[in-house]
mmCIF file of C-alpha atoms in Angstrom:
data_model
loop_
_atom_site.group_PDB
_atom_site.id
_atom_site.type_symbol
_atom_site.label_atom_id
_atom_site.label_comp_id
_atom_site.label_asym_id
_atom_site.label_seq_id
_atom_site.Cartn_x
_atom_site.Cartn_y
_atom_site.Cartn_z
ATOM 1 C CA UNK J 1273 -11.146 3.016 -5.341
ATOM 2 C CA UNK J 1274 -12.741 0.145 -6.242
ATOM 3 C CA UNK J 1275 -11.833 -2.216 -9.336
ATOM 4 C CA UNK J 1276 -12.857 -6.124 -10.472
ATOM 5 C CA UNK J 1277 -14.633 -6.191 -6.527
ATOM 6 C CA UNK J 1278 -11.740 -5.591 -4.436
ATOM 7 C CA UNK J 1279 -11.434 -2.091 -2.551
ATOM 8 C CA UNK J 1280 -7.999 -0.410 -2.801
ATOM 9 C CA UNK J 1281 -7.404 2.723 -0.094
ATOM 10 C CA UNK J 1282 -4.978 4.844 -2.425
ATOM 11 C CA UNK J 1283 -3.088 7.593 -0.523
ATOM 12 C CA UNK J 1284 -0.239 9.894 -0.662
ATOM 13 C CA UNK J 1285 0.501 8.526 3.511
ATOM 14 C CA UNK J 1286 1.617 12.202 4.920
ATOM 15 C CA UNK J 1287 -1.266 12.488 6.338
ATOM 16 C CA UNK J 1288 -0.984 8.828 7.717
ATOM 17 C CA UNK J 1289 2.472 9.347 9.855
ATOM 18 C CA UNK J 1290 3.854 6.728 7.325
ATOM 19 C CA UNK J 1291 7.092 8.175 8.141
ATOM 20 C CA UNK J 1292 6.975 7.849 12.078
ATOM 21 C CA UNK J 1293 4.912 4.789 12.126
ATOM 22 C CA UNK J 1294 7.459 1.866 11.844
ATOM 23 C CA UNK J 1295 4.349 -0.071 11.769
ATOM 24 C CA UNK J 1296 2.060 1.603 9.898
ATOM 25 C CA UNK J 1297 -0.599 1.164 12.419
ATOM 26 C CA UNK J 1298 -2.263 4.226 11.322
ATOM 27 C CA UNK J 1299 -3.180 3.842 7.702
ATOM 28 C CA UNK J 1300 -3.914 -0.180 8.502
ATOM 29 C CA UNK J 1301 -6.312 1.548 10.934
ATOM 30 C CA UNK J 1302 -7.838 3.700 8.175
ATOM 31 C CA UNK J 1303 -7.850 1.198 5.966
ATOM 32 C CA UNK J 1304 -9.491 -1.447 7.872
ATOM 33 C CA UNK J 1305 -11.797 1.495 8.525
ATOM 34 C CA UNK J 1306 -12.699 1.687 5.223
ATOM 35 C CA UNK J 1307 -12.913 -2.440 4.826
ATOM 36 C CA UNK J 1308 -10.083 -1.976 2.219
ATOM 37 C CA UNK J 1309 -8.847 -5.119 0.163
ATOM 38 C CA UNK J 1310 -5.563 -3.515 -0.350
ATOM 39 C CA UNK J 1311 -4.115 -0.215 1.264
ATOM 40 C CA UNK J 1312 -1.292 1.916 -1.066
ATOM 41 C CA UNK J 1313 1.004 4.211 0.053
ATOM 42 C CA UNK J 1314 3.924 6.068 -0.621
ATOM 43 C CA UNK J 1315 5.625 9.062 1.055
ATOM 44 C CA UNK J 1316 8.298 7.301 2.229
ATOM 45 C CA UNK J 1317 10.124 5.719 -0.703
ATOM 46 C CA UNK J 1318 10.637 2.807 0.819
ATOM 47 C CA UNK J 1319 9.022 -0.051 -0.999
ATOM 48 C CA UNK J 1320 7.052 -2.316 0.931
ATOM 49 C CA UNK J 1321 4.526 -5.182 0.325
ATOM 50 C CA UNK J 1322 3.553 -7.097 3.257
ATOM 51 C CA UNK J 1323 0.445 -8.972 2.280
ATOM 52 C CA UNK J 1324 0.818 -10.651 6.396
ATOM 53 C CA UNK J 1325 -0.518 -7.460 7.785
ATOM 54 C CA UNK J 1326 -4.766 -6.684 7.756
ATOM 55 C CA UNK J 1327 -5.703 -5.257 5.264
ATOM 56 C CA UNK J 1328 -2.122 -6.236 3.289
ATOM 57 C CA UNK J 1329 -0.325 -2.807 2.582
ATOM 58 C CA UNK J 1330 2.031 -1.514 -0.483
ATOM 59 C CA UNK J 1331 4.276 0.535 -0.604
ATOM 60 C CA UNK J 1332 5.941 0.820 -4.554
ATOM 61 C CA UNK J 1333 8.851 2.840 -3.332
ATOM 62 C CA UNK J 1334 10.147 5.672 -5.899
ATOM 63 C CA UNK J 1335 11.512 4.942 -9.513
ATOM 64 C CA UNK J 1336 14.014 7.606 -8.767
ATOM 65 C CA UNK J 1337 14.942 7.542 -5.195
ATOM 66 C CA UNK J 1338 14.731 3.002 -4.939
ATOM 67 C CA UNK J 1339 14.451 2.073 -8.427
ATOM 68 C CA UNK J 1340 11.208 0.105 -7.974
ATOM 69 C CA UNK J 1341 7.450 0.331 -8.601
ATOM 70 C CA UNK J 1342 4.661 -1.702 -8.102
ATOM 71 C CA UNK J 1343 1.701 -4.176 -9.939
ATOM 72 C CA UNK J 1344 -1.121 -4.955 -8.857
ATOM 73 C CA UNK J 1345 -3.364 -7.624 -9.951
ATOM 74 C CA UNK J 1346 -6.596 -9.028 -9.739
ATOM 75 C CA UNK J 1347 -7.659 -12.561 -11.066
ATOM 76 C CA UNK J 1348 -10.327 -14.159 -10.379
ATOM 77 C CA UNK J 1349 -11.088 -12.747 -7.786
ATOM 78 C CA UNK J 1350 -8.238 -12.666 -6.064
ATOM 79 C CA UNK J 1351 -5.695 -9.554 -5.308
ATOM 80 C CA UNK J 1352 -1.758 -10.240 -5.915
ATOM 81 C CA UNK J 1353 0.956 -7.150 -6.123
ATOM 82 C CA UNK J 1354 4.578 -7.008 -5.775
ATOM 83 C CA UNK J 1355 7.255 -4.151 -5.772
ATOM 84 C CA UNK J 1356 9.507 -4.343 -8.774
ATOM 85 C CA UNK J 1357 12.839 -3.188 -10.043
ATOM 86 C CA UNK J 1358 13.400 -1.240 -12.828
#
């Protein structure tokens, strides 16, 4: 998806090995692939936002598994997000 300029690669991650992949090396692939700003997964319920990885990756976890979710915002042109607690 695309909003305020910045490309977001939105994705359930099963089909990503998200599970397997300690690193996630396969959905930073696809999303670099698809010159993604931001790339957000789940799957997993583990929450995760590592904006030190290319592209930066989130993960918001599970409101019922971790408690958490996640924003994401973009402000002048630039993309923030975090994982939250309920």
């Amino acid at each position: 998806i695309e909003a305020s300029g910045k490309r977001i690669f939105l994705t359930h991650g099963h089909g990503y090995a998200v599970k397997f992949d300690s690193d996630y090396y396969t959905i930073k692939n696809k999303g670099a692939e698809l010159s993604a700003d931001l790339v957000v997964f789940g799957h997993t319920h583990v929450p995760v936002c590592d904006f030190s990885q290319n592209p930066p990756i989130l993960n918001p976890g599970s409101i019922k598994h971790t408690g958490t979710y996640a924003v994401i915002e973009i402000e002048d042109g630039k993309l923030k997000a975090c994982v939250c607690n309920i």
